[in-house]
Coordinates of C-alpha atoms in Angstrom, one line a residue:
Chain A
X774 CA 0.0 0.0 0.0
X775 CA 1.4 3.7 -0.6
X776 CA 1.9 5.7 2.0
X777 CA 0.3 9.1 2.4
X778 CA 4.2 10.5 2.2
X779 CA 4.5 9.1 -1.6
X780 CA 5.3 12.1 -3.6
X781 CA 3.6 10.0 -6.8
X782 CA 0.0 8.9 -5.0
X783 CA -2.6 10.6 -6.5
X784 CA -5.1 12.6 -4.7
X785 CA -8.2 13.9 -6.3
X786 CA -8.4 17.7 -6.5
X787 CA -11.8 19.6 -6.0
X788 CA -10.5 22.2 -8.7
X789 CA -11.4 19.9 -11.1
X790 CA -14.6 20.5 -10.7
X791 CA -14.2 24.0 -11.3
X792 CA -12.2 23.5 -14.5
X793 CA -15.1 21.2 -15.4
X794 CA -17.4 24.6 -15.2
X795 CA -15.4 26.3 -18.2
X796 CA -17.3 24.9 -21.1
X797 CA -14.5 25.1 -23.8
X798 CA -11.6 23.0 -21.4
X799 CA -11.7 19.3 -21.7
X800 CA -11.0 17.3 -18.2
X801 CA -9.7 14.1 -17.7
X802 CA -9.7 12.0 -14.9
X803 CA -8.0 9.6 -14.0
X804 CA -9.3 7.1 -12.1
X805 CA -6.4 5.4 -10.2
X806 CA -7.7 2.2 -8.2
X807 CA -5.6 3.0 -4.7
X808 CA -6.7 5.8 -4.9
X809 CA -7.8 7.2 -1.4
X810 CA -10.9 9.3 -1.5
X811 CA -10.4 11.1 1.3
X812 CA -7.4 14.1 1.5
X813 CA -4.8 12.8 3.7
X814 CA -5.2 15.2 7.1
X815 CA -1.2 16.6 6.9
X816 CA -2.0 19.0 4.3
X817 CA -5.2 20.2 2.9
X818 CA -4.1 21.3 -1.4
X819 CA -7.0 23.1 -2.1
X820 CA -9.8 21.9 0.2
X821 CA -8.5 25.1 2.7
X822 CA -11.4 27.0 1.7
X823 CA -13.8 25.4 4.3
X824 CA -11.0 24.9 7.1
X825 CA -9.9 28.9 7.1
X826 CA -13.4 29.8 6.9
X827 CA -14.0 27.7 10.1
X828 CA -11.2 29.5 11.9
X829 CA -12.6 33.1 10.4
X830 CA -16.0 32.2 11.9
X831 CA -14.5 30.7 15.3
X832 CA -12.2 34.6 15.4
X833 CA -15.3 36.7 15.0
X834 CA -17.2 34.8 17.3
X835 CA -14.5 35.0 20.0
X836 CA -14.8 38.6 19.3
X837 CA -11.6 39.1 17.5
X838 CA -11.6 40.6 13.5
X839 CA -9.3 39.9 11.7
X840 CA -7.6 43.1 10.6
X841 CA -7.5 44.0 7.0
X842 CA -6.4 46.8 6.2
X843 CA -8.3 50.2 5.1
X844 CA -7.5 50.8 1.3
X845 CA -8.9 47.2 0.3
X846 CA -12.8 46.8 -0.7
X847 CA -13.3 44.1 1.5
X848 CA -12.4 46.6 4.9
X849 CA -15.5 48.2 3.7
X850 CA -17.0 45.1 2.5
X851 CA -17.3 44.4 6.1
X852 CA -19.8 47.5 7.3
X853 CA -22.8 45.9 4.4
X854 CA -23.2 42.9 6.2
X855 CA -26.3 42.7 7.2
X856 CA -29.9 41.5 5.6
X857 CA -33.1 42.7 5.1
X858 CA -34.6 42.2 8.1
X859 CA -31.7 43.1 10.2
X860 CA -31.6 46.9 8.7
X861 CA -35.8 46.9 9.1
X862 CA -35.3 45.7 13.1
X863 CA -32.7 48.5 13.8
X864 CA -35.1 51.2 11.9
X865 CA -38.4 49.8 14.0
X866 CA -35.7 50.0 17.1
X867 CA -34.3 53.4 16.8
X868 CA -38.1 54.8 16.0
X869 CA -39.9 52.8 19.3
X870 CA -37.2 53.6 21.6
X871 CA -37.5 51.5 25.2
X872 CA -36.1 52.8 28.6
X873 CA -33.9 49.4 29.0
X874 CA -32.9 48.2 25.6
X875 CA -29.7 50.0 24.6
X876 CA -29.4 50.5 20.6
X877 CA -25.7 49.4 20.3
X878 CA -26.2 46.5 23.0
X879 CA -29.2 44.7 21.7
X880 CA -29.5 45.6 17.9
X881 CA -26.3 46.4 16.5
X882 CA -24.6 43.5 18.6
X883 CA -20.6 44.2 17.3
X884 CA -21.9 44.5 13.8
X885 CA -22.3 47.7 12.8
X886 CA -23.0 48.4 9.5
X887 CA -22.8 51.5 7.5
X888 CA -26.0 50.8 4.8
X889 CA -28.2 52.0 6.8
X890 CA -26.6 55.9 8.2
X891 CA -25.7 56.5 4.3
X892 CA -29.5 55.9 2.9
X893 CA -31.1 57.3 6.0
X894 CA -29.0 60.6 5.5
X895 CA -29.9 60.3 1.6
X896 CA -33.5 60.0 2.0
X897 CA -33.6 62.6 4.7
X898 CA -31.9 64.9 2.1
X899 CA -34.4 64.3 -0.6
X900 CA -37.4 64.1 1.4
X901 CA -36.6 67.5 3.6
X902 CA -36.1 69.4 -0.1
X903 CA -39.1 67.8 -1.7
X904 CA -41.6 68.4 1.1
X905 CA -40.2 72.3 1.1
X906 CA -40.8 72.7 -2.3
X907 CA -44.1 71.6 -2.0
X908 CA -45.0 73.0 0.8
X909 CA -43.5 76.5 -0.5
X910 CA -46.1 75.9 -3.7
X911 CA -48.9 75.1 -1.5
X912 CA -48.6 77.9 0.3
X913 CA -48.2 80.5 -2.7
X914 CA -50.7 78.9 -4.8
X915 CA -53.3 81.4 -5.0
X916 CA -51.0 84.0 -5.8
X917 CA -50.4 85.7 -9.0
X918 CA -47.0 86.9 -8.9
X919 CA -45.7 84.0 -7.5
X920 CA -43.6 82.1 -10.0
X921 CA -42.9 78.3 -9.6
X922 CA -39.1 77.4 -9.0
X923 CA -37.8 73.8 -7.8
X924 CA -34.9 75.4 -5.5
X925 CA -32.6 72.9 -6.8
X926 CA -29.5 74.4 -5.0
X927 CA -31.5 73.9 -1.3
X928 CA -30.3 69.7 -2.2
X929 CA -26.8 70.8 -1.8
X930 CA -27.3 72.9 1.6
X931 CA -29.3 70.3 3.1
X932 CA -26.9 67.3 2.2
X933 CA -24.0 69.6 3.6
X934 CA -25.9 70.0 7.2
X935 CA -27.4 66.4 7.4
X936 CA -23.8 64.3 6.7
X937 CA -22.1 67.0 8.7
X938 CA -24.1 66.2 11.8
X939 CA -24.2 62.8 10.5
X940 CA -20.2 62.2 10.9
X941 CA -18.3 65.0 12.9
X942 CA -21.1 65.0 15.7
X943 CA -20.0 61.4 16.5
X944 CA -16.5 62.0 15.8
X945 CA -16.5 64.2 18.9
X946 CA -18.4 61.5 20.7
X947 CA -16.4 59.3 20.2
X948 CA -13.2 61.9 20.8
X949 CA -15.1 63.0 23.9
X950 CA -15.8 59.0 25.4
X951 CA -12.1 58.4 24.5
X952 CA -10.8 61.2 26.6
X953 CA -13.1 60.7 29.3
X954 CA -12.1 56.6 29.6
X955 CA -8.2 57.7 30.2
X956 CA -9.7 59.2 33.2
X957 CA -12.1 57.1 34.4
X958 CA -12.0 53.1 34.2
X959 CA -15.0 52.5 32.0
X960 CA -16.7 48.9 31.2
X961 CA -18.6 50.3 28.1
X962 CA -16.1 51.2 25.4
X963 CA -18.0 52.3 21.9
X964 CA -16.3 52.1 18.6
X965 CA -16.5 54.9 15.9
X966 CA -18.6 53.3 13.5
X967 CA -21.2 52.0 16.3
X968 CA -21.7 55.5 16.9
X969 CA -22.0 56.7 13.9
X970 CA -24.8 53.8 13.4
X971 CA -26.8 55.3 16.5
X972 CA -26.5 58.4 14.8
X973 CA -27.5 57.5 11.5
X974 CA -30.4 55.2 12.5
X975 CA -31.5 57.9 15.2
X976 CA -32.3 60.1 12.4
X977 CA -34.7 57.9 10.4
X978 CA -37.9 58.8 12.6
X979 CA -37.6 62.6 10.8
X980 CA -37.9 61.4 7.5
X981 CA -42.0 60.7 8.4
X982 CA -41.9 63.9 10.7
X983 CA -40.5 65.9 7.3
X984 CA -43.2 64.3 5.2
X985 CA -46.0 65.6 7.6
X986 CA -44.4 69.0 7.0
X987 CA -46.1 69.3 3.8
X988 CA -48.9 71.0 5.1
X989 CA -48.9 74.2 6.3
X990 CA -50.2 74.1 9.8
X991 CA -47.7 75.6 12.2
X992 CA -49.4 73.2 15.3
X993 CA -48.9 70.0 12.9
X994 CA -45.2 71.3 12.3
X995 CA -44.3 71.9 15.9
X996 CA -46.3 68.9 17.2
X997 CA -44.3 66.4 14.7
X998 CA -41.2 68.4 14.9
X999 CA -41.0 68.0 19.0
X1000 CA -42.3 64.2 18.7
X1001 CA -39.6 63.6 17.0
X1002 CA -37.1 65.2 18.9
X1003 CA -38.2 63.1 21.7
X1004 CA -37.9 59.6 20.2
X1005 CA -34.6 60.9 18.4
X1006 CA -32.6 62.3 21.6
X1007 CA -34.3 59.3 23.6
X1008 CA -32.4 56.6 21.6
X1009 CA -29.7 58.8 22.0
X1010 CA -29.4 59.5 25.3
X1011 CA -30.6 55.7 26.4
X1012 CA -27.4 54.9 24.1
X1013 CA -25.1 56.9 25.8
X1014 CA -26.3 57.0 29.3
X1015 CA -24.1 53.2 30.1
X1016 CA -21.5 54.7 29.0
X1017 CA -20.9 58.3 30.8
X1018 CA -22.9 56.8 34.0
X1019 CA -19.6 56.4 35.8
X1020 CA -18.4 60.0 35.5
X1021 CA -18.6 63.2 37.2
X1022 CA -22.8 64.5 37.9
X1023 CA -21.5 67.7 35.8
X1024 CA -19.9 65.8 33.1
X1025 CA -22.9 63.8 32.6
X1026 CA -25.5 67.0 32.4
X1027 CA -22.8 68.4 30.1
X1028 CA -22.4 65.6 28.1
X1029 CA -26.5 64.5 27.4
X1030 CA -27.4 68.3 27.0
X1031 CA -25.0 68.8 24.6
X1032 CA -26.9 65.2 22.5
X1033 CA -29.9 66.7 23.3
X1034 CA -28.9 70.6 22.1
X1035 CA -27.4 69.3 19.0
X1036 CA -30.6 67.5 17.7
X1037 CA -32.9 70.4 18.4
X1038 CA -30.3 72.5 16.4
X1039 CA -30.4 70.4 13.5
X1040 CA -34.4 69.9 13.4
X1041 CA -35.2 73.4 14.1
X1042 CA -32.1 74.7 11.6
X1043 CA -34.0 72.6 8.9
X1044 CA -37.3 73.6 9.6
X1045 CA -36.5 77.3 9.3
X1046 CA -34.4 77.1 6.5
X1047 CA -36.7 75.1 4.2
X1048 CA -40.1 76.2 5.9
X1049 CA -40.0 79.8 6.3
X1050 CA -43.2 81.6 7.4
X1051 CA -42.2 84.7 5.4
X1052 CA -43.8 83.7 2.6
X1053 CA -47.3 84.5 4.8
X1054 CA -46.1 88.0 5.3
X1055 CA -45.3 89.9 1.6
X1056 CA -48.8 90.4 -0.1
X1057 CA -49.6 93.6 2.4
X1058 CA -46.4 94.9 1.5
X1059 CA -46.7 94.4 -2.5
X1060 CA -50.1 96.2 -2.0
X1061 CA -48.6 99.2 -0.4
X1062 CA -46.0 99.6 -3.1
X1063 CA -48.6 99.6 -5.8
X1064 CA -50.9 102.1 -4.0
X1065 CA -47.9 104.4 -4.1
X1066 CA -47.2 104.1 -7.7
X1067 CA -50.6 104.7 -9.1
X1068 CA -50.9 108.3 -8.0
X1069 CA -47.8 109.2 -9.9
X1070 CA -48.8 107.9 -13.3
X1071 CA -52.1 110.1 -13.2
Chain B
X696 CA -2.1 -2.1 -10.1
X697 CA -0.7 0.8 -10.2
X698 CA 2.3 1.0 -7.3
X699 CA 5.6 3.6 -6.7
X700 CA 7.2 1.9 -9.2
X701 CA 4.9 2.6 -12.1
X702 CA 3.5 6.0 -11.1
X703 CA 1.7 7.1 -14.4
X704 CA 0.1 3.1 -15.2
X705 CA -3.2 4.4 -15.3
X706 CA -2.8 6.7 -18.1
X707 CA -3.0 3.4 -20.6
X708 CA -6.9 4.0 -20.1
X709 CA -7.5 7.0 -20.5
X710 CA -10.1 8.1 -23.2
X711 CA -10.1 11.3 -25.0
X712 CA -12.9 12.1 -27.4
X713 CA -12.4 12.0 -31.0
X714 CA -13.4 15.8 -32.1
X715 CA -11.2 17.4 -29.1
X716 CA -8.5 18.7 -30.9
X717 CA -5.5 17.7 -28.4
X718 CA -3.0 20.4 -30.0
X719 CA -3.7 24.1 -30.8
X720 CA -3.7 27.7 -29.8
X721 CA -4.0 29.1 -26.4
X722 CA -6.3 32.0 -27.4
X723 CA -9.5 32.2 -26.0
X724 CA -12.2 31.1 -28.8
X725 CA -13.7 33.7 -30.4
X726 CA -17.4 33.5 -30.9
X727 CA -18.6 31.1 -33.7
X728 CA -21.2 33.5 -35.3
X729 CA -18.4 35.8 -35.6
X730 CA -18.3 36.9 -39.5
X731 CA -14.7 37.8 -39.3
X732 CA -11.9 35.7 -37.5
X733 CA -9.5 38.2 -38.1
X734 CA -10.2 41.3 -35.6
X735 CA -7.7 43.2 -38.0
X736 CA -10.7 43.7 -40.6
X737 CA -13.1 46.2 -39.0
X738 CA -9.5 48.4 -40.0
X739 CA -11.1 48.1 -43.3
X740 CA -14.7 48.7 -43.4
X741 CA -16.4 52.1 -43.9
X742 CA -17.3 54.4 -41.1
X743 CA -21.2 54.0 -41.6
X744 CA -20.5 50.0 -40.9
X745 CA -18.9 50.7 -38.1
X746 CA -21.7 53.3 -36.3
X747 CA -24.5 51.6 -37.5
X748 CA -23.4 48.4 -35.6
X749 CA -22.9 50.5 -32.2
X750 CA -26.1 52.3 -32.9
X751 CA -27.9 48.3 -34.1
X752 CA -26.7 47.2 -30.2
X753 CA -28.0 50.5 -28.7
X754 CA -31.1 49.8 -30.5
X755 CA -31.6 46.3 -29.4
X756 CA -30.9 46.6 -25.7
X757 CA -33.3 49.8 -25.7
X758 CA -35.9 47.0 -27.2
X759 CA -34.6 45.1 -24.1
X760 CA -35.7 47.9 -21.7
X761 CA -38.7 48.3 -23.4
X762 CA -39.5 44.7 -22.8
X763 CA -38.0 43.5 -19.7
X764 CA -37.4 39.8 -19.0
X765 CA -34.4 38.3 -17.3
X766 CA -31.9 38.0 -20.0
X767 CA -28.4 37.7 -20.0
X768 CA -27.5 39.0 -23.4
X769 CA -28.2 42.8 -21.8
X770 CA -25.6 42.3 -19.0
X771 CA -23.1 40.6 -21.0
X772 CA -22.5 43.0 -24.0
X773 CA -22.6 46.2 -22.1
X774 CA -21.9 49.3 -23.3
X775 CA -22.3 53.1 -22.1
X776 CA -23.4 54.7 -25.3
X777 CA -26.6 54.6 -24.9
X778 CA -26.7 56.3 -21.1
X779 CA -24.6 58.5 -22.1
X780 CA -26.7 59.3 -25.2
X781 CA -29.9 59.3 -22.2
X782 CA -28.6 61.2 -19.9
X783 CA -27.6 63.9 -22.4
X784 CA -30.6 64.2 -23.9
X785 CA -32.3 64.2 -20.3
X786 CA -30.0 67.0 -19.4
X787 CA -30.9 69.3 -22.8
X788 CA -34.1 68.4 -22.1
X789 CA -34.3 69.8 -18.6
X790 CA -33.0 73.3 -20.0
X791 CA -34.7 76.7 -20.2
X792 CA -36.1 76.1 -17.2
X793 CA -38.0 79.3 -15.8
X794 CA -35.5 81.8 -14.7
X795 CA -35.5 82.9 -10.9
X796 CA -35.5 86.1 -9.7
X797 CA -33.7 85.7 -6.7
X798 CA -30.5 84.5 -8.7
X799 CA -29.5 81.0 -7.9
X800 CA -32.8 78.8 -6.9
X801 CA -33.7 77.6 -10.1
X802 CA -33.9 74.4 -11.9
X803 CA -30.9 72.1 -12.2
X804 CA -28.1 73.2 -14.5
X805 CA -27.2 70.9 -17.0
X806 CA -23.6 69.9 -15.2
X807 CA -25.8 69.3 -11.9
X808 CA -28.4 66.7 -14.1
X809 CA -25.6 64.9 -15.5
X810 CA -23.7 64.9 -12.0
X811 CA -26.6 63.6 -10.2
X812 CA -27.1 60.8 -12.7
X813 CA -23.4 59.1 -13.2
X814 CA -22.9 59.7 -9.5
X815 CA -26.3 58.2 -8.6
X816 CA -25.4 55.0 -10.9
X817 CA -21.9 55.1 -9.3
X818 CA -22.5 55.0 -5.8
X819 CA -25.8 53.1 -6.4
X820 CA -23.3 50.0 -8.2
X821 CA -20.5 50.4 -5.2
X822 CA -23.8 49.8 -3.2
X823 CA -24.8 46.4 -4.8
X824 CA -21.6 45.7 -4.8
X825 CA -20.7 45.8 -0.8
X826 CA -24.1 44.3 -0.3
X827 CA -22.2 41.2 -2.0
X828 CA -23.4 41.5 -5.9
X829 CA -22.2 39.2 -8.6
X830 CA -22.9 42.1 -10.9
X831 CA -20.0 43.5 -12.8
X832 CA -19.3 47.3 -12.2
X833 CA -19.6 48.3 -16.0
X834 CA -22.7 46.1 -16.2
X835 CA -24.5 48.0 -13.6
X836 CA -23.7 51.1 -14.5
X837 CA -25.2 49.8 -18.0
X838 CA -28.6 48.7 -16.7
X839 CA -28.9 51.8 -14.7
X840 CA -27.9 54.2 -17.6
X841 CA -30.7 52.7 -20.2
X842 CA -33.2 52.1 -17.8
X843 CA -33.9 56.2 -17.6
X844 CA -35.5 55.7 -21.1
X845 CA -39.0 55.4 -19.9
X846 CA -38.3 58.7 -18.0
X847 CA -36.4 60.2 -21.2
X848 CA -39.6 59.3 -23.2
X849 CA -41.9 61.4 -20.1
X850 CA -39.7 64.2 -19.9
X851 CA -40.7 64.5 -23.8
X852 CA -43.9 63.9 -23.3
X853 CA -44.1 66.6 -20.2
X854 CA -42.5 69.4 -23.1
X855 CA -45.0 68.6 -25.0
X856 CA -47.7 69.1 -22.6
X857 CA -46.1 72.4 -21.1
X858 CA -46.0 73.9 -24.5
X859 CA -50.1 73.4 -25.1
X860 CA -50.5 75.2 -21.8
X861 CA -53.8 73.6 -20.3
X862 CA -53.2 74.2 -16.5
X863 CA -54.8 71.7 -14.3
X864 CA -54.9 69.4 -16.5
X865 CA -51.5 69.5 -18.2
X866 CA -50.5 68.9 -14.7
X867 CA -52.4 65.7 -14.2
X868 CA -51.5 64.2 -17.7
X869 CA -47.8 65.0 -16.5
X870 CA -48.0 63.2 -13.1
X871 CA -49.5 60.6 -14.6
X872 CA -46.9 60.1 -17.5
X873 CA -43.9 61.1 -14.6
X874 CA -45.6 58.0 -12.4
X875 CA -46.0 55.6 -15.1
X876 CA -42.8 56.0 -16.7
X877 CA -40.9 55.9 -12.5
X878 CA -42.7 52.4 -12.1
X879 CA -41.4 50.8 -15.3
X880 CA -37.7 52.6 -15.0
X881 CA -38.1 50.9 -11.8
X882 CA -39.3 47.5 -12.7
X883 CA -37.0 47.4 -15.2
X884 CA -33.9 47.7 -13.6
X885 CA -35.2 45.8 -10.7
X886 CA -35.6 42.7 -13.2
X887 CA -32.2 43.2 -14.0
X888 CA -30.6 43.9 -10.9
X889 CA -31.9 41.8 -8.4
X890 CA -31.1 38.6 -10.0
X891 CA -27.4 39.2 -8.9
X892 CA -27.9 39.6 -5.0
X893 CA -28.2 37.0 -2.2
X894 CA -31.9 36.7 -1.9
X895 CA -32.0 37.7 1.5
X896 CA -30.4 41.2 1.0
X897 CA -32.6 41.9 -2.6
X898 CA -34.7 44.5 -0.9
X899 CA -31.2 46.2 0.4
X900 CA -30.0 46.5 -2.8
X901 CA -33.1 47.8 -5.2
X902 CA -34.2 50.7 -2.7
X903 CA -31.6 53.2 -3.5
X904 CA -32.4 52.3 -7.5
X905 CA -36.1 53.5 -6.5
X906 CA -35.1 56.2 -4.5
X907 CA -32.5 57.2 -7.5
X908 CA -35.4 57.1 -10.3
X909 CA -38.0 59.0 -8.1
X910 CA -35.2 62.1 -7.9
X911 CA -35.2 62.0 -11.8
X912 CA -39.0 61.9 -11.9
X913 CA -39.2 64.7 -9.4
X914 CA -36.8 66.4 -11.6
X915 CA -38.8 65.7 -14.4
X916 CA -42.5 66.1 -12.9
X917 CA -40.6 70.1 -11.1
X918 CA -39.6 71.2 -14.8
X919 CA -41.3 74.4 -15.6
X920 CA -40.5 76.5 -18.2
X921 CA -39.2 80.3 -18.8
X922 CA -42.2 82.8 -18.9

């Protein structure tokens, strides 16, 4: 019998299977009648696809990633895994905020992923210039002089607010919870891009609140502008709260006011830049103007 | 039996077929309905041979979009004539739109049209393709690019409409040809597109292509022109 050390033994390779794929190459095999089935367990020629991906899966679930390194695809390849379902749970989880379930802890769960901040952000954009063209229209449509415009540039200004908050606000988080654990011995440690999830998914109950803007009620405004403030800067804070519970009284009202200061900034900002009540005000004025001219034509 | 000492023994039985020629060329095969085996002969023909067959495969695949079904042919001759050829007609189209008085909040320049739709298709592919895609980068891009003809064809269709000037109910004939025109773009492309995703991340990957056509429409639907 050969042994397994016999340079000449013939083992049977699974890449001919793939060569078999390629319809214009011709295989042969060669059926050799000692031939062991079964790949000898010193080495492994081309079977190591399913023995590294065991060890990959056994390193992530000991909570160790392997680290590639940042100008390949697959570093980012890493922040779109996630399915369906998993990006509809987080959006349902960041809109029905609850007092004990904390965002990063029971929905993220050391896989954050970067799909859903980007499109959330996107739609925002879209939606908040959309509903303030429209509601601009609505509100002059009786007029004569008023000529319809789409206020393309308005995209740019609100894509430039939305990412900014979207990115540097949890830049300084993170810089902020960095700073503060050299001081302070802290068990909850978040990474950048798990903040920047919370972030991103914390904005996605606006893009219904910026919808209901349409209309031009100032009660409906307020009333679905400060709702969703609350859910927003809860998930925030119920985020945030494990982590800078260990600090200073002073440091903590610092630190949640500032969350909580930050959002009203950025839903009020919107609001008034997109939905001004001035377009209410001018007819009186335009009246005025034209009662002044008339008497000098006579 | 084949032992150490005759290593290559069962080689005496192999079988090769007949018709497999065992020497050759290491080329790759061309196709077999190819007229031409020598690529060196297109050199030769005239110019109106040459454009009519790019304009004959721009034809077809906008038959294709027309008419979607899951076919391959589409994805695997791709080429970016014909978005280019939509999106610059989209972007004429969308031109002499009325001019503001306040100076700078008007409609979308031409640069800002064509802008929004290669960068749509480009982040929209890098999209698909982080999600896990089997979809080629040039194919996407492809598929995206032609499936704005239904929206082209509206965008004429809304001109058309704004020059008879009927008011309310130019405004309805245009939603309805802006809304007609978003769901076949859109069920188009989705034919195409979703074939090449893991099943459980399909719904991942079409959204932004939805969310990218409705812009255009809006685009489209917002158009008004110059007093």
């Amino acid at each position: 019998m050969a042994s397994t050390n016999d340079p000449f033994q013939f083992q049977e390779f699974e890449e001919s299977n793939l060569l078999a794929a390629a319809s214009e190459s011709t295989t042969i095999s060669i059926e050799d009648d000692i031939m062991n089935p079964k790949f000898p367990t010193g080495f492994a020629p081309s079977g190591d696809e399913d023995p590294t991906a065991e060890d990959d899966k056994a390193e992530l679930l000991s909570g160790e990633k392997k680290s590639i390194p940042f100008w390949t695809f697959q570093y980012y390849q890493q922040f779109f895994d996630v399915d369906t379902h998993h990006v509809t749970e987080r959006i349902v989880g960041s809109v029905l905020p609850w007092p004990g379930k904390n965002f990063i802890h029971v929905y993220l769960r050391r896989n954050p992923d970067l799909y859903g901040p980007f499109w959330i952000c996107t739609t925002l954009v879209f939606a908040m210039a959309i509903s303030g063209n429209i509601s601009t229209f609505l509100v002059n449509l009786g007029k004569p002089n008023y000529k319809y415009t789409p206020e393309f540039g308005k995209v740019t200004i609100a894509a430039t607010a939305i990412f900014s908050y979207a990115w540097l606000v949890p830049l300084a988080m993170w810089g902020f919870l960095l700073w503060r654990n050299n001081k302070i011995m802290n068990l909850v440690s978040y990474s950048f891009m798990e903040i920047v999830c919370v972030y991103g998914y914390s904005l996605s109950v606006y893009i219904p609140a910026v919808v209901l803007w349409i209309f031009p009620y100032e009660w409906l405004r307020w009333l679905s502008i400060g709702v969703a403030l609350c859910l927003s800067g809860s998930v925030l804070i119920i985020t945030f709260w494990p982590a800078v519970r260990d600090d200073k009284p002073r440091m903590i009202a610092a630190v949640m006011s500032a969350i909580v200061v930050l959002n009203v900034l950025l839903a009020v900002g919107c609001k008034a830049y997109f939905f001004s009540k001035a377009e209410l005000v001018p007819p009186p004025a335009n009246l005025s103007t034209t009662a002044v001219v008339l008497p000098h034509t006579t | 039996m084949a032992d150490a000492s005759r290593p290559f023994a069962g080689l005496a039985s192999v079988s090769v077929p007949e018709d497999t020629p065992v020497e050759g060329d290491i080329s790759v095969p061309v196709h077999a309905t190819s007229p031409d085996d020598d690529e060196l002969s297109t050199l030769d023909e005239p110019v109106k041979e040459t454009i009519l067959r790019d304009l004959r495969a721009v034809a077809k695949k906008f038959v294709h979009v027309l008419y979607p079904k899951q076919s391959s042919e589409l994805l695997r001759d791709w080429d970016l004539w014909g978005p280019l050829l939509l999106c610059v007609t989209l972007a004429l189209l969308l031109q002499g739109g009325a001019a503001p008085r306040s100076g700078d909040q008007g409609g979308p320049q031409f640069a800002e049209v064509f802008i929004i739709v290669w960068f749509g298709s480009i982040v929209i592919t890098l999209n698909s393709k982080l999600l896990g895609g089997t979809i080629s980068f040039f194919q996407s891009l492809c598929v995206l690019g032609y499936c704005i003809l239904p929206l082209t064809a509206a965008m004429v269709v809304c001109r058309l409409v704004l020059l008879g000037n009927l008011g309310g109910a130019g405004f309805a004939a245009r939603l309805a040809a802006v809304a007609a025109s978003f769901g076949w773009s859109a069920f188009a492309s989705s034919a195409f597109l979703a074939g090449s995703q893991p099943p459980n991340r399909k719904g991942l990957a079409v959204y932004p292509v939805f969310l990218f056509y409705f812009v255009i429409g809006w685009m489209i639907l917002t158009f008004s022109p110059a007093a």
